[in-house]
Amino acid sequence: MEEFLTLFTRTHKLLAAASDEAMGRHGVRIGQNLILEALWETDGLTPGEVAARARLPITTPTIVNTATRMEAAGLLTRRRDPNDGRLVRLYLTDRARAAQQPIQEARRRLEEHATATLTDEERDHLRTALLKVIQQLGADQAGPSGG
Amino acid sequence: MEEFLTLFTRTHKLLAAASDEAMGRHGVRIGQNLILEALWETDGLTPGEVAARARLPITTPTIVNTATRMEAAGLLTRRRDPNDGRLVRLYLTDRARAAQQPIQEARRRLEEHATATLTDEERDHLRTALLKVIQQLGADQAGPSGG
DNA sequence: AGAGAGTCATTAGCTTGCTAATGAAACCGT
DNA sequence: ACGGTTTCATTAGCAAGCTAATGACTCTCT
């Protein structure tokens, strides 16, 4: 059967493609969203801090690489921390800050559109089910042997 | 809020990681699953045919690249079609065929585990909701301007 | 039969994600 | 103050996915 694994992958693929396309209209790629969200909230974070605060688990090397592309795209600048030479701080450009509203709005609309054919009740069920799956699988990672 | 996009991504990430780990114990990576499934059912397909038959939309270049890695890993062999020199046919090795049962079983168990805390009803709801989202987003791709 | 059009697989080049290995800087204990 | 440890970012190298460009082969039409 393998219903669920396939269904999840299909859903994710469609959502990711739609999301990337929507964000692309504002000069941003999907992988940059986590960094933007973190820096919109708190500018000047380090790559490690961004990784720690992001809403999804993401590794520091991924942040670093994506930040490099964003720097090339004129979305952020790097500056060494004057008090601790190990740290690098990421600062958004005006352009990145200007994109906040449109991008967040676009993502909100995408969510609405994707779940447009669900009733409110179905939407609640879906959210609950997703949370349960996340909790179940997340528990394994945290400590498969523990309690 | 952006609840759903985040929840979907998290779920997908956890499922993909768990799946890759489960398959890894049988010498197979997650990206190879689509090709294996297609060839388990019908051996000797071409890359284009695998892409067309796979349960998820996937492009031919991805099939070709993954097939190259699988060839290196001793999971399949390439042979030019004797009747049409443009075609390349992919044939599974014994090793790949031997892995079918364990891998399918592992993926089935993973599905069960991931949805273990859901009631039967919740599972049905989840499946329904996923299908609705897929249908809604899939409709855009097919023809956004149409009906 | 030969030329042009069509159909394949492949390659090139990109993004996003990962783990492991590096290298620089700061900190801590002596 | 200095050596070892720890804490950072970065680099290296891989998998998986995509689109666009190539190149080989077949087919079709004259």
Short mmCIF file of C-alpha atoms (C1' of nucleotides) in Angstrom, two decimals:
data_model
loop_
_atom_site.label_atom_id
_atom_site.label_comp_id
_atom_site.label_asym_id
_atom_site.label_seq_id
_atom_site.Cartn_x
_atom_site.Cartn_y
_atom_site.Cartn_z
CA MET A 1 0.00 0.00 0.00
CA GLU A 2 2.45 2.59 1.20
CA GLU A 3 -0.36 5.09 1.02
CA PHE A 4 0.92 7.52 3.55
CA LEU A 5 4.55 7.84 2.59
CA THR A 6 3.56 8.46 -0.99
CA LEU A 7 0.77 10.85 -0.09
CA PHE A 8 3.03 12.86 2.17
CA THR A 9 5.76 13.10 -0.42
CA ARG A 10 3.34 14.18 -3.12
CA THR A 11 1.77 16.78 -0.89
CA HIS A 12 5.12 18.13 0.15
CA LYS A 13 6.39 18.27 -3.40
CA LEU A 14 3.36 20.20 -4.61
CA LEU A 15 3.46 22.58 -1.69
CA ALA A 16 7.17 23.18 -2.02
CA ALA A 17 6.87 23.85 -5.75
CA ALA A 18 3.97 26.24 -5.25
CA SER A 19 5.76 27.96 -2.42
CA ASP A 20 8.98 28.36 -4.37
CA GLU A 21 7.07 29.79 -7.29
CA ALA A 22 5.15 32.23 -5.10
CA MET A 23 8.30 33.41 -3.35
CA GLY A 24 10.19 33.53 -6.63
CA ARG A 25 7.94 36.35 -7.72
CA HIS A 26 9.55 38.38 -4.94
CA GLY A 27 13.13 37.46 -5.75
CA VAL A 28 13.46 34.86 -3.04
CA ARG A 29 13.86 31.09 -3.18
CA ILE A 30 12.18 28.65 -0.90
CA GLY A 31 15.35 27.62 0.94
CA GLN A 32 15.90 31.20 2.01
CA ASN A 33 12.65 31.46 3.89
CA LEU A 34 13.89 30.09 7.19
CA ILE A 35 16.73 32.57 7.29
CA LEU A 36 14.49 35.45 6.34
CA GLU A 37 11.96 34.57 9.02
CA ALA A 38 14.62 34.41 11.69
CA LEU A 39 16.23 37.69 10.63
CA TRP A 40 12.95 39.50 10.09
CA GLU A 41 12.27 38.82 13.70
CA THR A 42 15.80 39.45 14.99
CA ASP A 43 18.32 41.00 12.65
CA GLY A 44 22.00 40.32 13.17
CA LEU A 45 21.82 36.71 14.27
CA THR A 46 24.72 34.36 13.66
CA PRO A 47 24.33 31.30 11.41
CA GLY A 48 24.24 29.09 14.47
CA GLU A 49 21.56 31.21 16.09
CA VAL A 50 19.48 31.16 12.94
CA ALA A 51 19.74 27.38 12.85
CA ALA A 52 18.72 27.16 16.49
CA ARG A 53 15.79 29.54 16.19
CA ALA A 54 14.40 28.43 12.87
CA ARG A 55 10.97 26.93 12.93
CA LEU A 56 12.25 23.74 11.37
CA PRO A 57 15.34 21.81 12.29
CA ILE A 58 18.10 22.90 9.93
CA THR A 59 21.85 22.54 10.17
CA THR A 60 24.37 25.36 10.38
CA PRO A 61 26.17 24.44 7.15
CA THR A 62 22.90 24.74 5.30
CA ILE A 63 22.39 28.20 6.76
CA VAL A 64 25.91 29.20 5.78
CA ASN A 65 25.54 28.04 2.21
CA THR A 66 22.15 29.60 1.77
CA ALA A 67 23.39 32.83 3.34
CA THR A 68 26.18 32.92 0.76
CA ARG A 69 23.66 32.75 -2.06
CA MET A 70 21.53 35.37 -0.36
CA GLU A 71 24.53 37.64 -0.02
CA ALA A 72 25.21 37.26 -3.73
CA ALA A 73 21.56 38.05 -4.39
CA GLY A 74 21.78 41.22 -2.34
CA LEU A 75 19.46 40.02 0.42
CA LEU A 76 21.89 40.15 3.33
CA THR A 77 25.39 41.16 4.38
CA ARG A 78 27.86 39.41 6.67
CA ARG A 79 29.74 41.23 9.37
CA ARG A 80 32.22 39.79 11.83
CA ASP A 81 31.22 40.33 15.46
CA PRO A 82 33.65 42.91 16.92
CA ASN A 83 33.51 41.33 20.38
CA ASP A 84 33.94 37.71 19.36
CA GLY A 85 35.96 36.96 16.28
CA ARG A 86 34.43 33.53 15.86
CA LEU A 87 30.98 34.90 15.22
CA VAL A 88 29.57 36.17 11.97
CA ARG A 89 26.42 38.26 12.07
CA LEU A 90 23.89 38.30 9.27
CA TYR A 91 22.10 41.57 8.50
CA LEU A 92 19.22 41.90 6.08
CA THR A 93 19.31 44.50 3.33
CA ASP A 94 16.45 46.91 2.71
CA ARG A 95 15.40 44.74 -0.15
CA ALA A 96 15.02 41.71 2.08
CA ARG A 97 13.07 43.73 4.61
CA ALA A 98 10.81 45.14 1.93
CA ALA A 99 9.97 41.61 0.83
CA GLN A 100 8.64 40.58 4.22
CA GLN A 101 5.01 41.60 3.83
CA PRO A 102 4.49 40.37 0.27
CA ILE A 103 6.16 37.04 0.96
CA GLN A 104 4.31 36.35 4.17
CA GLU A 105 1.10 37.32 2.48
CA ALA A 106 1.85 35.05 -0.47
CA ARG A 107 2.55 32.12 1.81
CA ARG A 108 -0.60 32.75 3.77
CA ARG A 109 -2.62 32.77 0.57
CA LEU A 110 -0.96 29.57 -0.55
CA GLU A 111 -1.97 27.86 2.67
CA GLU A 112 -5.50 29.03 2.25
CA HIS A 113 -5.58 27.88 -1.31
CA ALA A 114 -4.09 24.48 -0.57
CA THR A 115 -6.67 23.75 2.12
CA ALA A 116 -9.51 25.56 0.36
CA THR A 117 -11.51 22.40 -0.25
CA LEU A 118 -11.33 21.31 3.39
CA THR A 119 -13.98 22.17 5.91
CA ASP A 120 -12.86 23.91 9.09
CA GLU A 121 -13.28 20.63 10.88
CA GLU A 122 -11.18 18.76 8.34
CA ARG A 123 -8.50 21.40 8.66
CA ASP A 124 -8.41 20.89 12.41
CA HIS A 125 -8.25 17.15 11.97
CA LEU A 126 -5.39 17.56 9.53
CA ARG A 127 -3.43 19.78 11.86
CA THR A 128 -3.99 17.39 14.74
CA ALA A 129 -2.95 14.40 12.69
CA LEU A 130 0.20 16.11 11.45
CA LEU A 131 1.15 17.07 14.98
CA LYS A 132 0.68 13.52 16.15
CA VAL A 133 2.86 12.15 13.39
CA ILE A 134 5.52 14.74 14.13
CA GLN A 135 5.43 13.95 17.80
CA GLN A 136 5.64 10.22 17.18
CA LEU A 137 8.60 10.51 14.83
CA GLY A 138 10.28 13.29 16.77
CA ALA A 139 10.26 11.15 19.88
CA ASP A 140 12.41 8.55 18.09
CA GLN A 141 15.09 11.07 17.23
CA ALA A 142 15.21 12.55 20.71
CA GLY A 143 15.92 9.25 22.40
CA PRO A 144 14.84 5.92 20.95
CA SER A 145 16.06 3.98 23.96
CA GLY A 146 14.82 6.25 26.74
CA GLY A 147 11.25 6.41 27.97
CA MET B 1 0.67 31.68 11.30
CA GLU B 2 1.85 29.56 8.44
CA GLU B 3 0.88 26.49 10.39
CA PHE B 4 0.35 24.16 7.51
CA LEU B 5 3.39 24.82 5.38
CA THR B 6 5.60 24.38 8.40
CA LEU B 7 3.79 21.33 9.64
CA PHE B 8 3.95 19.66 6.25
CA THR B 9 7.63 20.35 5.88
CA ARG B 10 8.40 19.05 9.32
CA THR B 11 6.39 15.92 8.76
CA HIS B 12 7.99 15.31 5.43
CA LYS B 13 11.47 15.83 6.79
CA LEU B 14 10.95 13.40 9.63
CA LEU B 15 9.36 10.80 7.39
CA ALA B 16 12.06 11.13 4.76
CA ALA B 17 14.82 10.81 7.35
CA ALA B 18 13.19 7.77 8.93
CA SER B 19 12.58 6.22 5.56
CA ASP B 20 16.13 6.79 4.39
CA GLU B 21 17.44 5.28 7.55
CA ALA B 22 15.18 2.25 7.29
CA MET B 23 16.12 1.64 3.67
CA GLY B 24 19.75 2.30 4.38
CA ARG B 25 19.83 -0.83 6.47
CA HIS B 26 19.22 -2.70 3.22
CA GLY B 27 21.85 -0.90 1.18
CA VAL B 28 19.42 1.41 -0.55
CA ARG B 29 18.90 5.17 -0.35
CA ILE B 30 15.56 6.87 -0.32
CA GLY B 31 15.90 8.41 -3.78
CA GLN B 32 16.30 4.96 -5.29
CA ASN B 33 12.93 3.77 -4.11
CA LEU B 34 10.91 5.06 -7.04
CA ILE B 35 13.19 3.32 -9.51
CA LEU B 36 13.16 0.11 -7.53
CA GLU B 37 9.38 0.09 -7.30
CA ALA B 38 9.01 0.60 -11.03
CA LEU B 39 11.55 -2.07 -11.91
CA TRP B 40 10.34 -4.55 -9.30
CA GLU B 41 7.04 -4.43 -11.10
CA THR B 42 8.44 -4.34 -14.64
CA ASP B 43 12.11 -4.99 -15.17
CA GLY B 44 13.89 -3.51 -18.16
CA LEU B 45 12.10 -0.18 -18.34
CA THR B 46 13.82 2.84 -19.85
CA PRO B 47 14.53 5.93 -17.74
CA GLY B 48 11.69 7.73 -19.45
CA GLU B 49 9.31 4.86 -18.73
CA VAL B 50 10.35 4.75 -15.10
CA ALA B 51 9.70 8.47 -14.82
CA ALA B 52 6.29 8.07 -16.42
CA ARG B 53 5.25 5.10 -14.31
CA ALA B 54 6.60 6.19 -10.95
CA ARG B 55 4.06 6.81 -8.28
CA LEU B 56 5.29 10.36 -7.83
CA PRO B 57 6.08 12.85 -10.54
CA ILE B 58 9.80 12.67 -11.18
CA THR B 59 11.90 13.89 -14.10
CA THR B 60 13.98 11.75 -16.40
CA PRO B 61 17.30 13.42 -15.53
CA THR B 62 16.71 12.54 -11.90
CA ILE B 63 16.10 8.92 -12.89
CA VAL B 64 19.26 8.90 -14.99
CA ASN B 65 21.43 10.32 -12.21
CA THR B 66 20.01 8.04 -9.57
CA ALA B 67 20.34 5.05 -11.91
CA THR B 68 24.02 5.89 -12.29
CA ARG B 69 24.51 5.76 -8.54
CA MET B 70 22.54 2.54 -8.37
CA GLU B 71 24.68 1.04 -11.09
CA ALA B 72 27.78 1.95 -9.11
CA ALA B 73 26.18 0.37 -6.04
CA GLY B 74 25.52 -2.84 -7.94
CA LEU B 75 21.75 -2.51 -7.87
CA LEU B 76 21.10 -2.37 -11.60
CA THR B 77 22.74 -2.62 -15.02
CA ARG B 78 22.17 -0.57 -18.15
CA ARG B 79 21.73 -2.15 -21.56
CA ARG B 80 21.10 -0.42 -24.86
CA ASP B 81 17.91 -1.54 -26.55
CA PRO B 82 18.92 -3.62 -29.60
CA ASN B 83 15.90 -2.47 -31.59
CA ASP B 84 16.11 1.24 -30.87
CA GLY B 85 19.50 2.75 -30.26
CA ARG B 86 18.09 5.73 -28.43
CA LEU B 87 16.70 3.66 -25.61
CA VAL B 88 18.53 2.40 -22.56
CA ARG B 89 16.98 -0.37 -20.53
CA LEU B 90 17.50 -0.72 -16.79
CA TYR B 91 17.73 -4.21 -15.32
CA LEU B 92 17.81 -4.96 -11.63
CA THR B 93 20.51 -7.16 -10.18
CA ASP B 94 19.75 -10.11 -7.91
CA ARG B 95 20.75 -7.97 -5.01
CA ALA B 96 18.14 -5.36 -5.84
CA ARG B 97 15.51 -8.04 -6.27
CA ALA B 98 16.43 -9.66 -2.98
CA ALA B 99 15.90 -6.34 -1.23
CA GLN B 100 12.30 -6.00 -2.34
CA GLN B 101 10.58 -7.81 0.51
CA PRO B 102 12.64 -6.37 3.36
CA ILE B 103 12.39 -2.84 2.05
CA GLN B 104 8.68 -2.93 1.41
CA GLU B 105 8.17 -4.44 4.81
CA ALA B 106 10.33 -1.77 6.43
CA ARG B 107 8.41 1.00 4.74
CA ARG B 108 5.10 -0.54 5.73
CA ARG B 109 6.26 -0.72 9.33
CA LEU B 110 7.38 2.88 9.19
CA GLU B 111 3.93 3.96 8.02
CA GLU B 112 2.35 2.03 10.82
CA HIS B 113 4.70 3.52 13.33
CA ALA B 114 4.29 7.08 12.11
CA THR B 115 0.51 6.88 12.36
CA ALA B 116 0.47 4.67 15.44
CA THR B 117 -1.02 7.31 17.70
CA LEU B 118 -3.89 8.01 15.32
CA THR B 119 -7.22 6.27 15.57
CA ASP B 120 -8.53 4.52 12.47
CA GLU B 121 -10.88 7.39 11.96
CA GLU B 122 -8.12 9.96 12.25
CA ARG B 123 -6.10 8.01 9.74
CA ASP B 124 -8.97 8.12 7.30
CA HIS B 125 -9.38 11.82 7.85
CA LEU B 126 -5.71 12.35 7.26
CA ARG B 127 -5.72 10.42 4.02
CA THR B 128 -8.79 12.30 2.83
CA ALA B 129 -7.29 15.65 3.70
CA LEU B 130 -4.01 14.86 1.96
CA LEU B 131 -5.86 13.77 -1.15
CA LYS B 132 -7.86 16.97 -1.17
CA VAL B 133 -4.75 19.11 -0.87
CA ILE B 134 -3.06 17.14 -3.62
CA GLN B 135 -6.05 17.49 -5.85
CA GLN B 136 -6.32 21.20 -5.23
CA LEU B 137 -2.65 21.88 -5.94
CA GLY B 138 -2.42 19.36 -8.75
CA ALA B 139 -5.27 21.12 -10.53
CA ASP B 140 -3.19 24.31 -10.70
CA GLN B 141 -0.32 22.59 -12.44
CA ALA B 142 -2.55 20.88 -14.99
CA GLY B 143 -4.11 24.10 -16.17
CA PRO B 144 -4.37 27.19 -13.94
CA SER B 145 -6.38 29.12 -16.52
CA GLY B 146 -8.96 26.47 -17.27
CA GLY B 147 -12.02 25.74 -15.13
"C1'" DA C 1 18.26 7.64 -50.02
"C1'" DG C 2 18.85 11.79 -47.78
"C1'" DA C 3 17.41 15.88 -44.99
"C1'" DG C 4 14.84 17.65 -41.44
"C1'" DA C 5 12.03 16.84 -37.54
"C1'" DG C 6 11.19 14.32 -33.52
"C1'" DT C 7 12.46 11.36 -29.54
"C1'" DC C 8 15.48 9.57 -26.49
"C1'" DA C 9 19.30 9.60 -22.68
"C1'" DT C 10 22.63 12.22 -20.98
"C1'" DT C 11 25.24 16.28 -19.35
"C1'" DA C 12 25.59 20.85 -17.31
"C1'" DG C 13 24.55 23.64 -13.84
"C1'" DC C 14 21.66 25.06 -10.18
"C1'" DT C 15 19.24 24.70 -5.12
"C1'" DT C 16 18.60 22.53 -0.91
"C1'" DG C 17 19.74 19.49 2.47
"C1'" DC C 18 22.95 16.41 5.13
"C1'" DT C 19 27.48 14.77 7.78
"C1'" DA C 20 32.35 15.07 8.51
"C1'" DA C 21 36.48 17.55 8.41
"C1'" DT C 22 38.99 22.20 8.89
"C1'" DG C 23 40.57 26.18 10.76
"C1'" DA C 24 40.17 30.24 13.46
"C1'" DA C 25 39.18 32.32 17.72
"C1'" DA C 26 38.10 32.38 22.66
"C1'" DC C 27 38.25 30.36 27.09
"C1'" DC C 28 40.11 27.88 31.15
"C1'" DG C 29 43.26 25.94 34.14
"C1'" DT C 30 47.57 26.04 35.57
"C1'" DA D 1 51.17 33.61 29.82
"C1'" DC D 2 50.56 29.56 27.59
"C1'" DG D 3 48.56 24.92 26.08
"C1'" DG D 4 44.58 22.32 25.52
"C1'" DT D 5 39.70 22.35 24.97
"C1'" DT D 6 35.68 24.20 23.31
"C1'" DT D 7 32.96 26.88 20.18
"C1'" DC D 8 32.23 28.92 16.11
"C1'" DA D 9 31.89 29.37 10.73
"C1'" DT D 10 33.29 27.44 6.87
"C1'" DT D 11 34.64 23.94 3.38
"C1'" DA D 12 34.37 19.38 1.27
"C1'" DG D 13 31.79 16.07 -0.52
"C1'" DC D 14 27.54 13.59 -1.11
"C1'" DA D 15 22.25 12.74 -2.40
"C1'" DA D 16 18.25 14.22 -4.57
"C1'" DG D 17 15.63 17.16 -7.14
"C1'" DC D 18 14.90 20.59 -11.00
"C1'" DT D 19 15.35 23.00 -15.92
"C1'" DA D 20 17.90 23.75 -20.09
"C1'" DA D 21 21.18 22.37 -23.37
"C1'" DT D 22 23.46 18.40 -26.02
"C1'" DG D 23 24.07 14.69 -28.78
"C1'" DA D 24 22.76 10.35 -30.66
"C1'" DC D 25 19.51 7.88 -32.99
"C1'" DT D 26 15.00 7.10 -35.55
"C1'" DC D 27 11.33 8.38 -38.36
"C1'" DT D 28 9.05 10.76 -42.09
"C1'" DC D 29 8.58 12.94 -46.22
"C1'" DT D 30 9.98 13.75 -50.59
#
